[in-house]
Amino acid sequence: MPQLTERLLQGEIAALSQGITLIESTRQSHKELAEKLIEACLPSSGNSFRLGITGVPGVGKSTFIEALGLLAVAKGHKVAVLAVDPSSTQSGGSILGDKTRMAQLSTHPKAYIRPSASGQSLGGVARKTREAIMLCEAAGFDFIIVETVGVGQSETVVHSMVDFFLLLKLSGAGDELQGIKRGIIEMADAIAINKADGDRVQAAQEAKSAFAKALHLYPPKESSWQPKVVTCSALQHTGIEELYSLLSNYREQMEANGFFVEKRKEQNKYWLLQTIDQQLGQQFYDHPKVKKALPKVLEAVSQQELSPFRAANQLLALLH
Ligand code: GDP
């Protein structure tokens, strides 16, 4: 363990991978080691820019991340790409954070790409990603990208672990605002209309205006940041440099007004409470008495023989 920690803190990628595998493990003995590792990395974590990216499959996330990531390494950063995909299972693997999707970035010595932790529970996957961010930072990665396709609530959890949340969109035939999940516009610090190339340039401009108008309808953010809408082509690398500048401006402004630190403090508090909720829930459902009684109680509730509240109290009482 001390050796692994030391190698990780020196930025050795193999050690970082091993460390993340350890935090993803469900074995009890690994959990204790993982906690020690995180503790040891904590003082060296935090020094990064954390960027969340969401967009439907096919919008160009991996192409975009490859373009932005290569630009960031060219500017001197070390780039880590993580993913939150609760639908990925042990066997199925993930379509996010897949190295083959980012061929150039994945072989770059200053980049690290890691697919989503597997598991059915979004809470579990999210916690592991949060911890993975800390390990990456401790290993010297200072530009962290977390991508998600937005299954269920995954945008919300990614939003709660990053400094800046970017929504990738495509231009459509005037229906830009349709089919967009409620709440996602409020979360976005910027919207990038991708594939603004070839015969899609005009449509991308129109989409940009539509989104800019829509954004103005929302009350100003606590940070006083006015969300921006840009167009880009991840394929042709246009608009990527501008987006990078936008991120730099954001960071400068938010550091100047104190919001950067404030937001991270709030996020830490949120993650503390989330972790408690999640672990209490897990302990409850893993308890042998609960496991035994739950099916019967569920049946009784569905047959209306027992009220859900009384049933919950009965089950909770089994823990004492
Ligand atoms: P993801 O599923 O969101 O990760 O999307 P991908 O990055 O895999 O891209 C899906 C498809 O769109 C691929 O065929 C890409 O080559 C293409 N694509 C991505 N970005 C652009 C772009 O800016 N312009 C054009 N024309 N095609 C793009």
Coordinates of C-alpha atoms and ligand atoms in Angstrom, one line a residue:
M1 CA 0.0 0.0 0.0
P2 CA 2.6 2.7 0.9
Q3 CA 4.3 1.8 -2.3
L4 CA 1.2 2.1 -4.4
T5 CA 0.4 5.5 -2.8
E6 CA 3.9 6.7 -3.5
R7 CA 3.9 5.6 -7.1
L8 CA 0.5 7.2 -7.6
L9 CA 1.6 10.5 -6.1
Q10 CA 4.5 10.4 -8.5
G11 CA 2.1 10.2 -11.4
E12 CA 2.6 6.7 -12.4
I13 CA -0.3 5.7 -14.6
A14 CA -0.2 2.0 -13.7
A15 CA -0.5 2.9 -10.1
L16 CA -3.4 5.3 -10.8
S17 CA -5.2 2.5 -12.6
Q18 CA -4.6 0.1 -9.8
G19 CA -5.8 2.6 -7.3
I20 CA -9.0 3.2 -9.2
T21 CA -9.6 -0.6 -9.5
L22 CA -9.2 -0.7 -5.7
I23 CA -11.8 1.9 -5.1
E24 CA -14.2 0.2 -7.5
S25 CA -13.8 -3.2 -5.8
T26 CA -16.7 -4.4 -3.7
R27 CA -14.5 -6.7 -1.5
Q28 CA -14.5 -5.6 2.2
S29 CA -10.7 -5.9 2.5
H30 CA -10.3 -3.7 -0.6
K31 CA -12.7 -1.1 0.8
E32 CA -10.5 -0.5 3.8
L33 CA -7.4 -0.2 1.6
A34 CA -9.2 2.1 -0.7
E35 CA -10.2 4.4 2.1
K36 CA -6.6 4.6 3.3
L37 CA -5.4 5.4 -0.3
I38 CA -8.0 8.1 -0.6
E39 CA -7.0 9.6 2.7
A40 CA -3.4 9.6 1.6
C41 CA -4.3 11.3 -1.7
L42 CA -6.6 13.9 -0.2
P43 CA -3.9 16.5 0.6
S44 CA -2.7 16.4 -3.0
S45 CA -6.1 16.5 -4.6
G46 CA -8.2 19.4 -5.7
N47 CA -5.8 21.2 -7.9
S48 CA -7.6 20.9 -11.2
F49 CA -10.3 22.1 -13.5
R50 CA -13.2 19.6 -13.5
L51 CA -15.3 19.7 -16.6
G52 CA -18.6 17.8 -17.0
I53 CA -19.8 16.9 -20.5
T54 CA -23.1 15.5 -21.5
G55 CA -24.9 14.8 -24.8
V56 CA -26.8 12.1 -26.5
P57 CA -25.0 9.2 -28.2
G58 CA -23.7 10.3 -31.6
V59 CA -23.6 14.0 -30.7
G60 CA -19.8 13.8 -30.9
K61 CA -18.7 13.6 -27.2
S62 CA -15.6 11.4 -27.8
T63 CA -14.6 13.3 -30.9
F64 CA -15.0 16.5 -28.9
I65 CA -13.2 15.3 -25.9
E66 CA -10.3 14.1 -28.1
A67 CA -10.1 17.5 -29.7
L68 CA -10.3 19.5 -26.4
G69 CA -8.1 17.0 -24.6
L70 CA -5.3 17.3 -27.2
L71 CA -5.6 21.1 -27.0
A72 CA -5.4 21.0 -23.2
V73 CA -2.3 18.8 -23.2
A74 CA -0.7 21.1 -25.8
K75 CA -1.3 23.9 -23.3
G76 CA 0.6 22.0 -20.7
H77 CA -2.2 20.2 -18.8
K78 CA -2.4 16.6 -17.9
V79 CA -5.8 15.4 -18.9
A80 CA -7.9 12.6 -17.3
V81 CA -11.2 11.4 -18.9
L82 CA -13.7 9.6 -16.6
A83 CA -17.2 8.5 -17.3
V84 CA -20.5 8.0 -15.4
D85 CA -22.6 5.4 -17.0
P86 CA -24.8 3.6 -14.6
S87 CA -26.2 1.3 -17.3
S88 CA -22.8 -0.3 -17.9
T89 CA -22.5 -3.7 -16.3
Q90 CA -19.6 -5.9 -15.5
S91 CA -20.0 -8.0 -18.6
G92 CA -21.4 -5.4 -21.0
G93 CA -18.7 -2.8 -20.6
S94 CA -19.2 0.9 -21.4
I95 CA -19.5 3.0 -24.5
L96 CA -18.2 5.9 -22.5
G97 CA -14.5 6.5 -21.7
D98 CA -13.6 3.8 -24.2
K99 CA -10.1 4.3 -25.4
T100 CA -10.8 3.2 -29.0
R101 CA -13.2 6.2 -29.2
M102 CA -10.3 8.6 -28.5
A103 CA -7.4 7.0 -30.3
Q104 CA -5.0 9.9 -30.3
L105 CA -5.7 11.1 -26.8
S106 CA -5.6 7.6 -25.3
T107 CA -2.0 7.1 -26.4
H108 CA -0.8 10.5 -25.3
P109 CA 1.6 10.3 -22.4
K110 CA -0.1 13.2 -20.6
A111 CA -3.6 11.7 -20.9
Y112 CA -5.5 9.0 -19.0
I113 CA -8.8 7.6 -20.0
R114 CA -10.9 5.4 -17.8
P115 CA -14.3 3.9 -18.6
S116 CA -17.2 4.1 -16.2
A117 CA -17.2 2.1 -13.0
S118 CA -19.8 -0.7 -13.5
G119 CA -22.8 -1.2 -11.4
Q120 CA -26.5 -0.8 -11.5
S121 CA -26.8 1.9 -9.0
L122 CA -26.1 5.5 -10.1
G123 CA -25.2 6.5 -6.5
G124 CA -22.5 3.8 -6.4
V125 CA -21.0 4.7 -9.8
A126 CA -21.1 8.4 -8.9
R127 CA -19.3 7.9 -5.6
K128 CA -16.5 5.9 -7.3
T129 CA -16.1 8.5 -10.0
R130 CA -15.8 11.2 -7.3
E131 CA -13.1 9.2 -5.7
A132 CA -11.4 8.5 -9.0
I133 CA -11.3 12.3 -9.6
M134 CA -9.4 12.7 -6.4
L135 CA -6.9 10.0 -7.3
C136 CA -6.3 11.5 -10.7
E137 CA -5.7 14.9 -9.2
A138 CA -3.3 13.4 -6.7
A139 CA -1.5 11.8 -9.7
G140 CA -1.0 15.3 -11.1
F141 CA -3.9 15.4 -13.6
D142 CA -5.1 19.0 -13.6
F143 CA -7.7 18.9 -16.3
I144 CA -10.4 16.4 -15.5
I145 CA -13.2 15.6 -17.9
V146 CA -16.3 13.6 -16.7
E147 CA -18.6 12.5 -19.5
T148 CA -22.1 11.1 -19.3
V149 CA -24.9 10.2 -21.8
G150 CA -27.5 11.3 -19.4
V151 CA -29.3 8.1 -18.4
G152 CA -31.7 8.8 -15.6
Q153 CA -30.3 11.3 -13.2
S154 CA -26.7 10.9 -14.4
E155 CA -26.4 14.6 -15.5
T156 CA -27.4 15.8 -12.1
V157 CA -24.7 13.7 -10.4
V158 CA -22.0 14.7 -12.9
H159 CA -23.1 18.4 -12.4
S160 CA -22.6 17.9 -8.7
M161 CA -18.9 16.9 -9.1
V162 CA -17.6 19.3 -11.6
D163 CA -16.7 23.0 -11.8
F164 CA -18.2 23.6 -15.2
F165 CA -21.0 21.7 -17.0
L166 CA -21.1 21.6 -20.8
L167 CA -24.0 20.4 -22.8
L168 CA -23.3 19.2 -26.4
K169 CA -26.1 19.5 -28.8
L170 CA -26.8 19.1 -32.5
S171 CA -28.7 21.6 -34.7
G172 CA -32.1 20.4 -35.8
A173 CA -34.8 21.7 -38.1
G174 CA -35.9 24.5 -35.7
D175 CA -36.8 22.0 -33.0
E176 CA -33.7 22.6 -30.9
L177 CA -35.5 23.0 -27.7
Q178 CA -37.7 20.0 -28.0
G179 CA -36.8 16.7 -26.5
I180 CA -34.4 18.4 -24.1
K181 CA -34.6 17.1 -20.6
R182 CA -36.1 19.4 -18.1
G183 CA -33.5 20.9 -15.8
I184 CA -30.6 20.4 -18.1
I185 CA -30.6 23.9 -19.4
E186 CA -30.4 25.3 -15.9
M187 CA -27.4 23.1 -15.2
A188 CA -25.5 24.1 -18.3
D189 CA -22.7 26.7 -18.0
A190 CA -22.3 26.5 -21.7
I191 CA -24.0 24.8 -24.6
A192 CA -21.9 23.8 -27.6
I193 CA -23.7 23.1 -30.9
N194 CA -21.5 20.5 -32.4
K195 CA -21.0 19.4 -36.1
A196 CA -21.2 23.1 -37.2
D197 CA -19.4 22.2 -40.5
G198 CA -20.3 21.5 -44.1
D199 CA -23.9 22.2 -44.9
R200 CA -24.8 22.4 -41.2
V201 CA -23.2 25.7 -40.4
Q202 CA -26.3 27.8 -41.0
A203 CA -28.5 25.4 -38.9
A204 CA -25.9 25.5 -36.1
Q205 CA -26.1 29.3 -36.1
E206 CA -29.9 29.1 -35.9
A207 CA -29.7 26.6 -33.0
K208 CA -27.3 28.9 -31.3
S209 CA -29.8 31.8 -31.4
A210 CA -32.6 29.6 -30.2
F211 CA -30.6 28.3 -27.2
A212 CA -29.3 31.8 -26.4
K213 CA -32.9 33.1 -26.3
A214 CA -34.0 30.2 -24.1
L215 CA -31.1 30.7 -21.7
H216 CA -32.1 34.3 -21.2
L217 CA -35.4 33.2 -19.8
Y218 CA -33.7 31.6 -16.8
P219 CA -32.9 33.7 -13.7
P220 CA -29.2 34.6 -13.3
K221 CA -27.0 31.9 -11.7
E222 CA -25.7 32.3 -8.2
S223 CA -22.3 32.6 -9.6
S224 CA -23.5 35.5 -11.8
W225 CA -22.0 33.6 -14.7
Q226 CA -24.1 34.1 -17.9
P227 CA -24.2 30.7 -19.6
K228 CA -22.8 30.9 -23.2
V229 CA -23.8 29.2 -26.4
V230 CA -21.2 28.4 -29.0
T231 CA -20.9 26.4 -32.2
C232 CA -18.0 24.0 -32.9
S233 CA -16.9 21.2 -35.1
A234 CA -15.1 18.6 -33.1
L235 CA -14.2 16.8 -36.3
Q236 CA -12.6 19.9 -37.9
H237 CA -11.3 21.3 -34.7
T238 CA -13.1 24.6 -35.2
G239 CA -14.5 26.5 -32.1
I240 CA -12.5 24.3 -29.8
E241 CA -9.9 26.9 -29.0
E242 CA -12.7 29.4 -28.3
L243 CA -14.3 26.9 -26.0
Y244 CA -11.0 26.4 -24.2
S245 CA -10.7 30.2 -23.7
L246 CA -14.3 30.2 -22.4
L247 CA -13.4 27.7 -19.7
S248 CA -10.3 29.7 -18.8
N249 CA -12.3 32.9 -18.5
Y250 CA -14.9 31.1 -16.3
R251 CA -12.2 29.8 -14.0
E252 CA -10.6 33.3 -13.7
Q253 CA -13.9 35.0 -13.0
M254 CA -15.1 32.3 -10.5
E255 CA -11.7 32.4 -8.7
A256 CA -11.9 36.2 -8.5
N257 CA -15.4 36.2 -7.0
G258 CA -14.8 33.3 -4.7
F259 CA -17.4 31.1 -6.3
F260 CA -15.0 28.4 -7.5
V261 CA -14.0 27.5 -3.9
E262 CA -17.5 28.1 -2.6
K263 CA -19.0 25.7 -5.1
R264 CA -16.5 22.9 -4.3
K265 CA -17.2 23.3 -0.5
E266 CA -20.9 22.9 -1.2
Q267 CA -20.2 19.9 -3.4
N268 CA -18.1 18.3 -0.6
K269 CA -21.0 18.8 1.9
Y270 CA -23.4 17.3 -0.6
W271 CA -21.2 14.3 -1.2
L272 CA -20.8 13.7 2.5
L273 CA -24.6 13.5 3.0
Q274 CA -25.0 11.5 -0.2
T275 CA -22.5 9.0 1.0
I276 CA -24.2 8.6 4.3
D277 CA -27.6 8.1 2.6
Q278 CA -26.2 5.6 0.3
Q279 CA -24.2 3.6 2.9
L280 CA -27.1 3.5 5.3
G281 CA -29.3 2.3 2.5
Q282 CA -26.8 -0.4 1.6
Q283 CA -26.4 -1.5 5.2
F284 CA -30.1 -1.8 5.5
Y285 CA -30.7 -3.8 2.3
D286 CA -27.7 -6.0 3.1
H287 CA -28.9 -6.9 6.6
P288 CA -29.9 -10.6 6.7
K289 CA -33.1 -10.0 8.6
V290 CA -34.2 -7.3 6.1
K291 CA -33.3 -9.5 3.2
K292 CA -35.5 -12.2 4.6
A293 CA -38.5 -10.1 5.5
L294 CA -38.5 -7.6 2.6
P295 CA -40.3 -9.8 0.0
K296 CA -43.1 -10.7 2.4
V297 CA -43.6 -7.1 3.4
L298 CA -43.5 -5.9 -0.2
E299 CA -46.2 -8.4 -1.0
A300 CA -48.3 -7.3 2.1
V301 CA -48.0 -3.7 1.0
S302 CA -49.0 -4.4 -2.6
Q303 CA -52.0 -6.4 -1.3
Q304 CA -52.9 -3.4 0.9
E305 CA -52.7 -5.4 4.0
L306 CA -50.1 -3.1 5.4
S307 CA -49.5 0.6 4.9
P308 CA -46.2 1.5 3.4
F309 CA -45.3 3.7 6.4
R310 CA -46.0 1.0 8.9
A311 CA -44.2 -1.5 6.8
A312 CA -41.1 0.8 6.6
N313 CA -41.1 1.2 10.3
Q314 CA -41.3 -2.6 10.9
L315 CA -38.4 -3.2 8.5
L316 CA -36.3 -0.4 10.0
A317 CA -36.9 -1.9 13.5
L318 CA -35.2 -5.1 12.4
L319 CA -31.9 -3.3 12.5
H320 CA -32.0 -2.6 16.2
Ligands
GDP1 P1 -20.6 10.2 -29.1 O1 -21.4 9.0 -29.2 O2 -21.3 11.4 -28.5 O3 -19.3 10.0 -28.4 O4 -20.2 10.7 -30.5 P2 -18.9 10.4 -31.4 O5 -17.8 11.3 -31.0 O6 -18.6 8.9 -31.4 O7 -19.4 10.9 -32.9 C1 -20.4 10.2 -33.5 C2 -20.2 10.4 -35.0 O8 -20.3 11.8 -35.3 C3 -18.9 10.0 -35.5 O9 -19.1 9.4 -36.8 C4 -18.1 11.2 -35.7 O10 -17.1 11.2 -36.6 C5 -19.1 12.2 -36.0 N1 -18.8 13.6 -35.6 C6 -18.3 14.0 -34.3 N2 -18.1 15.3 -34.3 C7 -18.4 15.8 -35.5 C8 -18.3 17.1 -36.1 O11 -18.0 18.1 -35.4 N3 -18.7 17.2 -37.4 C9 -19.2 16.1 -38.1 N4 -19.5 16.3 -39.4 N5 -19.2 14.9 -37.6 C10 -18.8 14.7 -36.3

